[in-house]
Amino acid sequence: MFSRPLARFAPALQRAQLFIKKSSSRHEHALLLMAGGLLAGGGLCKQIDCKTTSRGTFGAPVKTDGEVPQDKDLRIIGLDELRAHNNMDDGLWISFKGHVYDVTNFAKIHPGGPGRIMMMAGTDLQKYMDVYHVHPDVSHFLDRNCLIGRLSKSDGKKSYEETIFSNPYADEPERDLQETIASAPRWANLMGKYLLESFYTPIRGFYVRNHFPVPTWDNVEEDYEFEVNTPGSKSRVFKLQDLRKLPQATVESTMICGGAAKYPRYLHRTDNRDNWEEVEFPRNEINNNFWGSHAVWTGVKVRDVLRACGVDVDSIALGAQPLPAKYLRLTGHDMDETGSNFGVTIPLEKAIDPFGDVILAQTMNGEILTPDHGYPVRVLVPGFAGVRNCKWLAKMELSDGLHESHVDTHTDEVIYPPNMNFEDHIAKTVLTGGEVKRAGRFEVRQDNSIFRVMEMPVHSSVIVPEPNETISAASALADGVEVRGIALGGGGHRIARVDVSIDGGKTYIPAELDDHGMEKVHRRNYHWSWYWWSKKVPLTEEMKHQLRNGKQVALKVAARAMTEHGNTQPSRDDAVSLYNLVGNICNNQTHTPVKVEQDSAA
Ligand SMILES: Nc1nc2c(c(=O)[nH]1)N[C@H]1C(S)=C(S)[C@@H](COP(=O)(O)O)O[C@H]1N2
Ligand SMILES: [Mo]
């Protein structure tokens, strides 16, 4: 058996099972969970059917206009009443800092998946916040949208103390070098100038983006396996020794998270859209969001594995045979607190493309993969969004349908239409007890205005100077301002040019590109590697004039990459046009603020 971390989820799982039992006729699902068996992704999501669940207006918040009532105006709720509201039928309540919130409807649209909220049913959120650091402050959001009452002081204390949640992330691998953005689940990045220290990112610095705890195996050779399902034939199981019998391939590729280029936070609420300067330089603009790293990978080509399973990949790739399925669905061994696996979809054409370079990677930069990067086997899908590169591979399936996992249907690299707004939606529709309509995360697959990102869009990042750096006037006057960064065409597209601006995008000049010799390695339209670029940008006459008059000059440094076919990045002002509910693949330019000053010695 796989050694899986499920046992550690016990209290959360019990609550999830309670929920499943109440709202589903499929009891075998709960039994499977208890046995810790391997589940296809998203089993849980299917259980929630917003239309058939009967419910009243229990979700109505005290107020929806954003004003939070005074504590003295709130109804006092007993601990028993809180705890009785522990399922989707009767209502799902939680306590936090003495307040009681009805999160029934919120659970359905929470970006992390319904399980994340369901496991808290009837208990105190603080115990979970002690573990999860992804949200800096949720009180504001909850008070505005979900507040229904409060606990007495002693009940508030009791609710916290009696909530049991053992940290599923207690046994995470040791890490260093990176700047941690969140530790549970792990999000980390190699920040700032370190990114430009080595063309191949040192493994310890390679960015990490996990959704769930890292799965581990006591005896990888014996216990690790993945399954391949092809239509019309029996599923096949591969172990590491089976992979060794297949030819090994080497692929150079940069990987970048589609969630890296997040919709700018200062624009996240529609009511803030025009309020550009409210947040001077938000965290998600640092490094222009380059949540990417570069490595050389080795492993077995997915097309070779599929061929070994009887798929005639060569005739299919040549078009001599029809595609047997639209997609290749990839499932990871990692799972959320309720037993729902990570899972994503890639087009089958990509997987079998002889030049597509999709491999089951086992090494990066010559070393065995580390647990954070998918040890022992991860899928490498060059040119595609990071999320498609499924780590800890558990299953590959040929399928005409997309993956049912929460990740593939609702969060990562899913792009919602511009009229879908998270907070608006919650405030106006969901929490007033209305039907969950467009943002109802279980109807979305029917809506063809929603799509999944496969290839990444063109992107670039200013790495040097760093935000709020001070540059000496003498050097800027003599040599200009040195700007350096990274660019990636996305989808294998070649970068033709990167333009740099120091005046916030009023004027640009082209930078020097450095491909580190990779253009010779990659084929046309299969250009997986990042480019580095640099430029000493001269000051404008006006800037020089100001400096000579002893004044300080404020710069806004921006970069704009362009692919061979002329695709480029929207301006910072135009970021609004990229708005989408989860905020993925926003490749707008950013403005790094920098000062030029006389040296104090001068
Ligand atoms: N099984 C599994 N695969 C996964 C993820 C995950 O959480 N679980 N995260 C995805 C995301 S969103 C990204 S950006 C990349 C990150 O890969 P890295 O952590 O090796 O940099 O892995 C992808 N593959
Ligand atoms: Mo990602």
XYZ file of C-alpha atoms and ligand atoms in Angstrom:
627
model
C 0.000 0.000 0.000
C 1.005 3.564 -0.443
C 2.048 5.261 2.690
C -0.385 8.104 2.751
C -0.929 10.933 5.138
C -4.657 10.320 5.433
C -4.599 9.243 9.061
C -3.587 12.716 10.076
C -6.785 14.151 8.647
C -8.991 12.103 10.943
C -11.068 14.792 12.679
C -11.549 16.780 9.526
C -12.440 13.642 7.634
C -15.106 12.672 10.108
C -16.846 15.935 9.492
C -16.485 15.546 5.763
C -17.925 12.044 5.992
C -20.824 13.302 8.000
C -21.459 15.701 5.218
C -21.149 13.062 2.558
C -23.492 10.705 4.373
C -26.097 13.357 4.804
C -26.099 14.598 1.289
C -25.301 11.560 -0.789
C -26.700 8.200 -1.588
C -23.253 7.013 -2.561
C -22.060 5.639 0.738
C -19.267 3.739 -0.883
C -17.532 7.059 -1.321
C -17.340 7.550 2.417
C -16.220 3.974 2.893
C -13.493 4.455 0.366
C -12.345 7.516 2.227
C -12.127 5.615 5.461
C -10.143 2.845 3.864
C -7.766 5.455 2.548
C -8.234 3.997 -0.904
C -7.158 5.774 -4.024
C -9.881 8.009 -5.336
C -10.167 9.639 -8.659
C -10.056 13.380 -8.201
C -13.130 15.305 -7.312
C -15.397 12.543 -6.064
C -16.563 14.882 -3.383
C -17.483 17.702 -5.690
C -19.981 15.553 -7.445
C -21.837 14.993 -4.204
C -22.892 18.582 -3.941
C -25.855 19.410 -5.989
C -26.994 22.916 -5.383
C -30.265 22.364 -7.136
C -31.515 19.348 -5.260
C -30.409 20.464 -1.809
C -33.425 22.013 -0.166
C -32.660 24.979 1.993
C -34.168 28.137 3.190
C -32.569 31.480 3.683
C -30.273 30.368 6.473
C -27.403 31.921 4.617
C -28.690 35.447 4.998
C -26.073 37.620 6.612
C -27.015 40.287 9.096
C -26.160 42.942 6.555
C -24.911 42.847 3.016
C -24.015 46.464 2.476
C -20.557 46.029 3.912
C -21.328 47.532 7.292
C -20.548 45.253 10.174
C -22.952 45.418 13.095
C -21.732 46.138 16.618
C -21.250 43.132 18.852
C -24.036 44.341 21.125
C -26.489 44.068 18.245
C -25.578 40.475 17.505
C -27.636 37.533 18.649
C -25.878 35.357 21.189
C -25.605 31.833 19.837
C -25.035 28.844 22.107
C -22.194 26.401 21.534
C -24.698 23.593 20.969
C -26.476 25.529 18.268
C -23.156 26.289 16.563
C -22.131 22.652 16.696
C -25.485 21.413 15.413
C -24.920 23.387 12.242
C -22.325 21.040 10.917
C -23.612 20.069 7.500
C -24.849 21.556 4.273
C -28.508 20.680 4.888
C -28.945 22.273 8.294
C -26.400 24.946 7.591
C -22.670 25.036 8.026
C -21.541 27.385 10.759
C -18.157 28.206 12.176
C -16.891 30.444 14.952
C -13.937 32.816 14.714
C -12.771 35.359 17.271
C -16.095 35.033 19.086
C -18.236 35.643 16.036
C -20.448 33.015 14.415
C -20.558 32.759 10.641
C -22.823 30.903 8.276
C -20.506 29.663 5.548
C -22.845 27.170 3.884
C -22.872 28.897 0.570
C -19.355 30.149 0.800
C -18.197 26.521 1.105
C -19.448 25.873 -2.404
C -17.370 28.552 -4.002
C -14.295 28.648 -1.801
C -11.338 28.591 -4.182
C -9.615 25.876 -2.177
C -12.524 23.497 -2.665
C -15.617 22.745 -0.598
C -13.770 20.285 1.613
C -11.597 23.000 3.041
C -14.627 24.679 4.624
C -16.648 21.579 5.313
C -14.027 20.118 7.563
C -14.470 23.109 9.870
C -18.213 22.591 10.285
C -19.438 23.618 13.720
C -15.926 24.315 14.982
C -13.557 27.244 15.413
C -11.703 28.624 12.417
C -8.730 29.817 14.461
C -7.456 26.232 14.861
C -7.229 25.985 11.073
C -5.763 29.439 10.679
C -3.027 28.308 13.065
C -2.083 25.846 10.308
C -3.025 27.587 7.059
C -1.306 30.881 6.434
C -2.639 31.556 2.988
C -5.141 34.151 4.170
C -3.727 37.141 5.993
C -7.012 38.322 7.498
C -10.371 36.758 6.832
C -12.288 38.520 9.615
C -13.105 41.431 7.396
C -14.485 39.252 4.653
C -16.444 37.032 7.034
C -17.856 39.956 9.012
C -19.081 41.582 5.863
C -20.538 38.516 4.253
C -21.280 35.708 6.689
C -21.848 37.107 10.186
C -24.954 35.770 11.934
C -24.219 36.199 15.633
C -21.677 35.739 18.386
C -20.743 33.379 21.169
C -20.479 34.315 24.819
C -16.917 34.973 25.889
C -16.547 31.622 27.612
C -18.158 29.741 24.710
C -15.810 31.468 22.281
C -12.841 30.217 24.272
C -14.337 26.758 24.562
C -15.121 26.529 20.868
C -11.466 27.226 20.077
C -10.065 24.942 22.748
C -12.310 22.023 21.877
C -11.685 22.189 18.145
C -9.307 19.404 17.223
C -7.332 19.711 14.026
C -4.036 17.948 13.723
C -1.764 19.685 11.283
C -1.673 17.628 8.069
C 1.471 19.547 7.144
C 3.445 18.524 10.200
C 5.763 16.220 8.230
C 6.568 18.445 5.275
C 10.077 18.205 3.805
C 12.762 20.606 4.997
C 13.261 23.601 2.772
C 15.561 26.541 2.420
C 16.759 29.195 0.023
C 13.318 30.246 -1.083
C 11.165 33.018 0.183
C 8.121 31.394 1.704
C 4.826 32.815 0.651
C 2.792 30.203 2.494
C 3.833 27.052 4.294
C 0.615 25.024 4.401
C 0.266 24.260 1.597
C 3.724 25.233 0.502
C 4.125 28.195 -1.829
C 7.633 29.470 -2.191
C 9.745 31.351 -4.608
C 13.327 32.185 -5.296
C 13.141 35.902 -4.885
C 14.826 38.873 -6.383
C 18.339 38.869 -7.663
C 18.887 35.193 -6.817
C 16.712 34.375 -9.770
C 19.429 35.730 -12.043
C 22.314 33.995 -10.329
C 22.091 30.831 -12.324
C 20.398 30.010 -15.617
C 19.498 26.619 -14.143
C 17.676 27.305 -10.921
C 19.326 25.518 -7.993
C 16.928 22.777 -6.881
C 16.647 24.207 -3.387
C 15.548 27.468 -4.925
C 13.158 26.106 -7.542
C 9.737 27.594 -6.862
C 7.214 25.336 -5.158
C 3.506 25.384 -5.581
C 1.662 22.664 -3.640
C -2.057 22.425 -3.071
C -1.955 19.718 -0.440
C 0.505 17.976 1.864
C 3.422 16.303 0.086
C 2.822 12.534 -0.270
C 5.642 10.187 0.691
C 6.390 6.493 0.354
C 8.197 4.298 2.834
C 9.576 2.102 0.099
C 9.363 3.845 -3.215
C 10.564 0.893 -5.302
C 7.853 -1.375 -3.938
C 5.058 1.003 -3.081
C 5.116 3.725 -5.669
C 3.020 3.066 -8.752
C 0.889 4.815 -11.284
C -1.899 3.526 -13.439
C -2.543 4.108 -17.159
C -6.074 3.791 -18.534
C -6.649 3.626 -22.264
C -10.014 3.031 -23.930
C -10.761 -0.559 -24.762
C -7.873 -2.111 -22.869
C -7.179 -3.110 -19.296
C -5.547 -0.516 -17.112
C -1.818 -0.975 -16.655
C 0.217 -0.316 -13.572
C 3.770 1.029 -13.781
C 6.414 0.885 -11.108
C 9.784 2.594 -11.182
C 11.459 -0.542 -12.530
C 9.038 -0.514 -15.504
C 10.033 3.036 -16.355
C 13.706 2.064 -16.376
C 13.051 -0.274 -19.297
C 11.907 2.597 -21.532
C 14.208 5.055 -23.365
C 15.293 8.113 -21.380
C 14.815 11.619 -22.766
C 16.305 14.963 -21.744
C 14.301 18.193 -21.940
C 15.265 21.756 -21.027
C 12.292 23.725 -19.874
C 11.247 26.637 -17.724
C 8.192 26.108 -15.572
C 5.940 28.929 -14.502
C 2.795 28.955 -12.399
C -0.247 30.387 -14.147
C -1.327 31.714 -10.794
C 1.931 33.629 -10.616
C 0.717 36.341 -12.864
C -2.179 37.008 -10.559
C -4.752 39.608 -11.172
C -3.322 42.642 -9.357
C -4.583 42.636 -5.825
C -5.156 46.331 -5.702
C -7.661 45.804 -8.482
C -9.277 42.792 -7.025
C -12.519 44.415 -6.032
C -14.494 46.061 -8.774
C -15.070 49.037 -6.514
C -11.300 49.466 -6.310
C -10.656 49.178 -9.982
C -9.745 52.770 -10.524
C -7.847 53.103 -7.318
C -4.448 52.303 -8.730
C -2.223 53.954 -6.232
C -3.982 52.814 -3.097
C -1.439 50.076 -2.610
C 1.970 51.434 -3.456
C 3.596 48.217 -4.617
C 1.539 45.182 -3.720
C 3.229 41.927 -2.842
C 1.933 40.252 -5.928
C 3.850 42.641 -8.127
C 7.165 41.792 -6.540
C 9.357 40.141 -9.129
C 6.578 40.911 -11.498
C 5.227 37.606 -10.278
C 7.794 35.471 -11.935
C 6.885 32.286 -10.113
C 9.016 30.387 -12.485
C 12.248 28.442 -12.532
C 14.351 26.659 -15.103
C 15.816 23.179 -15.160
C 17.001 20.382 -17.382
C 14.847 17.341 -16.810
C 15.193 13.662 -17.666
C 12.600 10.946 -17.806
C 10.514 8.761 -20.057
C 8.434 10.295 -22.832
C 4.717 10.024 -22.138
C 4.221 8.983 -25.763
C 6.552 6.033 -25.165
C 4.525 5.008 -22.101
C 1.288 5.280 -24.069
C 2.816 3.316 -26.931
C 3.764 0.611 -24.457
C 0.089 0.579 -23.453
C -1.010 -0.107 -27.007
C -1.768 3.412 -28.215
C -0.485 3.900 -31.780
C 0.981 7.294 -30.953
C 2.958 7.603 -34.201
C 0.056 7.156 -36.625
C -2.140 9.305 -34.414
C 0.453 12.076 -34.344
C 0.738 11.882 -38.137
C -3.035 12.095 -38.510
C -3.171 8.649 -40.114
C -5.356 7.512 -37.225
C -7.985 9.578 -35.419
C -7.321 10.793 -31.897
C -8.669 8.110 -29.590
C -9.560 10.743 -26.971
C -9.377 14.489 -26.563
C -7.478 14.640 -23.313
C -4.964 12.984 -21.133
C -6.128 13.285 -17.550
C -3.403 13.343 -14.917
C -4.068 12.548 -11.264
C -1.596 13.090 -8.441
C -1.187 10.981 -5.316
C -1.669 14.093 -3.201
C -5.120 14.909 -1.903
C -6.969 17.474 0.122
C -8.198 17.060 3.668
C -11.268 15.200 2.477
C -9.481 12.738 0.228
C -9.986 14.486 -3.096
C -6.922 14.184 -5.333
C -5.058 16.763 -7.342
C -5.888 16.334 -11.012
C -5.477 18.182 -14.296
C -6.033 17.668 -18.013
C -3.752 18.202 -20.994
C -4.673 17.778 -24.666
C -3.778 14.289 -25.834
C -2.212 15.866 -28.935
C 0.357 17.570 -26.750
C 1.171 14.359 -24.922
C 1.812 12.406 -28.134
C 3.443 15.199 -30.166
C 6.884 13.811 -31.121
C 8.286 17.312 -30.534
C 6.044 18.107 -27.556
C 8.651 16.924 -25.032
C 6.063 15.758 -22.489
C 7.943 13.412 -20.178
C 7.526 11.636 -16.880
C 10.389 13.440 -15.219
C 12.465 11.715 -12.586
C 15.419 14.066 -12.383
C 15.953 17.810 -12.561
C 19.377 19.388 -13.058
C 20.892 15.931 -12.792
C 19.468 15.152 -9.375
C 16.618 12.878 -8.346
C 13.459 14.960 -7.891
C 12.946 16.230 -4.361
C 9.658 15.472 -2.547
C 8.423 19.027 -3.171
C 8.846 18.659 -6.920
C 6.997 15.385 -7.290
C 9.383 12.608 -6.284
C 9.492 10.017 -7.663
C 7.595 10.862 -10.892
C 6.076 14.065 -12.195
C 4.777 15.020 -15.596
C 6.665 17.763 -17.416
C 4.491 19.620 -19.937
C 6.788 22.228 -21.526
C 5.195 25.489 -22.595
C 2.108 24.843 -20.516
C 1.009 26.455 -17.272
C 2.748 25.042 -14.190
C -0.402 23.408 -12.920
C -0.471 20.974 -15.852
C 2.834 19.494 -14.676
C 1.258 16.947 -12.357
C 3.550 15.890 -9.521
C 3.520 12.511 -7.709
C 1.780 10.932 -10.677
C -0.899 8.406 -9.687
C -2.905 7.992 -12.874
C -2.971 8.838 -16.588
C -6.229 8.371 -18.471
C -7.252 8.943 -22.053
C -10.560 10.716 -21.807
C -12.941 12.932 -23.724
C -13.868 14.753 -20.550
C -11.871 17.127 -18.420
C -10.673 16.088 -15.003
C -13.323 16.352 -12.307
C -10.863 17.512 -9.684
C -11.465 20.781 -7.953
C -8.180 22.124 -9.273
C -9.077 21.497 -12.901
C -12.683 22.591 -12.713
C -12.559 25.548 -10.389
C -9.294 27.083 -9.403
C -5.926 26.823 -10.960
C -5.665 28.216 -14.406
C -9.401 28.217 -14.862
C -10.391 31.499 -16.447
C -13.805 32.928 -15.656
C -15.555 35.563 -17.748
C -15.103 39.198 -16.734
C -18.609 39.641 -15.380
C -18.037 37.082 -12.666
C -16.959 38.745 -9.462
C -16.223 36.847 -6.291
C -17.212 39.272 -3.582
C -20.091 40.794 -5.487
C -21.398 37.403 -6.182
C -21.191 36.259 -2.618
C -22.683 39.416 -1.230
C -25.517 39.741 -3.670
C -26.522 36.244 -4.604
C -25.196 33.472 -2.530
C -25.422 34.652 1.008
C -28.885 36.023 0.704
C -29.989 32.449 0.200
C -30.365 32.813 -3.536
C -29.554 30.059 -5.929
C -25.924 29.641 -6.787
C -25.861 30.647 -10.401
C -22.885 31.458 -12.554
C -20.152 31.354 -9.969
C -21.676 28.245 -8.482
C -18.611 26.183 -8.870
C -20.528 23.092 -9.803
C -22.297 24.453 -12.793
C -19.268 26.008 -14.370
C -18.450 23.162 -16.653
C -21.641 23.763 -18.543
C -20.659 27.328 -19.203
C -18.522 27.572 -22.303
C -17.347 31.077 -21.506
C -15.089 29.439 -18.940
C -11.895 27.828 -20.078
C -8.749 26.255 -18.781
C -5.353 27.702 -19.508
C -3.100 25.309 -21.303
C -0.159 27.234 -22.828
C 1.090 30.203 -20.887
C 0.830 33.683 -22.405
C 3.908 35.794 -23.160
C 5.398 37.164 -19.973
C 8.358 39.108 -18.645
C 9.608 40.265 -15.282
C 11.808 43.063 -14.063
C 14.184 41.461 -11.569
C 16.794 44.235 -11.220
C 16.357 46.864 -9.847
C 14.350 45.575 -6.928
C 11.289 47.479 -5.701
C 12.127 50.656 -3.778
C 15.839 50.394 -4.513
C 17.826 53.644 -4.512
C 20.196 54.197 -7.431
C 23.041 56.681 -7.265
C 22.601 59.754 -9.450
C 26.251 59.659 -10.520
C 26.002 56.167 -11.967
C 22.576 56.776 -13.524
C 23.854 59.968 -15.195
C 26.983 58.246 -16.489
C 25.664 54.820 -17.555
C 21.879 54.934 -17.362
C 19.818 52.662 -15.136
C 20.680 49.007 -15.343
C 17.543 46.918 -15.768
C 17.611 43.141 -15.953
C 14.983 40.476 -16.109
C 13.433 37.380 -17.547
C 11.004 36.660 -20.375
C 9.105 33.617 -21.526
C 7.132 33.298 -24.754
C 4.666 30.716 -23.449
C 3.505 27.692 -25.424
C 6.968 27.295 -26.900
C 6.979 30.647 -28.654
C 10.245 32.422 -29.259
C 10.786 35.811 -27.671
C 11.620 38.264 -30.439
C 12.148 41.359 -28.320
C 11.863 42.778 -24.824
C 11.323 46.516 -24.423
C 12.181 48.358 -21.242
C 10.801 51.560 -19.773
C 11.850 53.605 -16.774
C 9.110 56.222 -17.063
C 6.136 53.985 -16.317
C 5.523 52.912 -19.897
C 5.618 56.298 -21.631
C 8.720 55.396 -23.645
C 10.524 52.102 -24.217
C 13.813 50.946 -25.648
C 14.720 47.389 -26.667
C 16.861 45.349 -24.290
C 19.612 42.886 -25.171
C 18.357 39.318 -25.196
C 20.374 36.410 -23.869
C 19.039 32.976 -24.771
C 21.992 31.142 -23.199
C 22.369 29.220 -26.448
C 18.922 27.672 -26.110
C 17.714 28.779 -29.531
C 20.092 26.226 -30.968
C 18.671 23.535 -28.715
C 14.989 24.218 -29.236
C 13.024 23.814 -32.448
C 10.852 26.561 -33.841
C 7.650 26.843 -31.796
C 9.052 24.434 -29.261
C 11.047 26.993 -27.363
C 10.619 26.005 -23.742
C 13.377 28.031 -22.105
C 13.315 31.441 -20.538
C 15.279 34.337 -21.955
C 17.286 36.712 -19.862
C 17.560 40.313 -20.892
C 19.326 43.450 -19.740
C 19.633 47.086 -20.668
C 21.271 50.209 -19.364
C 18.418 52.621 -19.930
C 19.512 56.256 -20.328
C 17.713 58.899 -18.266
C 15.477 61.339 -20.102
C 16.703 64.930 -20.494
C 14.162 66.032 -17.936
C 15.333 63.466 -15.390
C 18.932 64.581 -15.905
C 17.890 68.162 -15.428
C 16.150 67.372 -12.167
C 19.118 65.404 -10.846
C 21.536 68.188 -11.746
C 19.334 70.546 -9.780
C 19.805 68.306 -6.750
C 16.333 66.814 -6.964
C 15.364 63.186 -6.546
C 13.885 61.318 -9.501
C 11.227 58.639 -9.093
C 11.299 55.926 -11.761
C 8.748 53.341 -12.689
C 10.488 50.440 -14.347
C 8.516 48.260 -16.731
C 9.246 45.544 -19.280
C 7.246 44.264 -22.192
C 8.120 41.068 -24.004
C 7.033 40.329 -27.551
C 6.931 36.959 -29.291
C 7.907 36.283 -32.863
C 4.312 36.664 -33.958
C 3.923 40.031 -32.258
C 1.961 39.014 -29.176
C 2.842 41.241 -26.277
C 1.880 42.082 -22.704
C -0.924 44.483 -21.783
C 0.146 47.696 -20.080
C -0.273 48.124 -16.353
C -3.329 50.283 -16.898
C -4.787 47.645 -19.103
C -4.565 44.995 -16.396
C -8.232 45.676 -15.768
C -8.965 43.977 -19.065
C -7.479 40.766 -17.702
C -9.810 40.561 -14.731
C -11.022 37.041 -14.010
C -12.494 35.579 -10.870
C -9.534 33.555 -9.648
C -7.081 36.019 -11.146
C -4.950 33.677 -13.212
C -2.585 34.381 -16.116
C -2.576 38.140 -15.823
C 0.498 38.928 -17.859
C 0.179 42.703 -17.628
C 3.307 44.817 -17.239
C 4.093 46.053 -13.758
C 5.826 49.199 -12.531
C 8.737 48.733 -10.162
C 9.211 51.947 -8.161
C 12.858 53.065 -7.918
C 14.531 56.267 -6.712
C 17.531 58.004 -8.190
C 19.316 60.217 -5.656
C 22.556 62.093 -5.166
C 24.924 59.958 -3.092
C 24.939 61.179 0.479
C 28.712 61.612 0.194
C 28.360 63.911 -2.811
N 0.175 16.578 -7.807
C 0.354 17.906 -7.887
N 0.897 18.413 -8.984
C 1.090 19.744 -9.092
C 0.705 20.632 -8.064
C 0.143 20.063 -6.886
O -0.210 20.756 -5.926
N -0.021 18.707 -6.839
N 0.858 21.978 -8.240
C 0.889 22.435 -9.629
C 1.199 23.826 -9.815
S -0.074 24.951 -9.610
C 2.413 24.248 -10.276
S 2.684 25.861 -10.629
C 3.526 23.291 -10.436
C 4.665 23.690 -9.538
O 5.705 22.788 -9.636
P 6.939 22.907 -8.644
O 6.399 22.981 -7.238
O 7.799 21.721 -8.879
O 7.638 24.179 -9.012
O 3.142 21.964 -10.110
C 1.849 21.610 -10.460
N 1.667 20.210 -10.223
Mo 0.520 26.928 -10.386
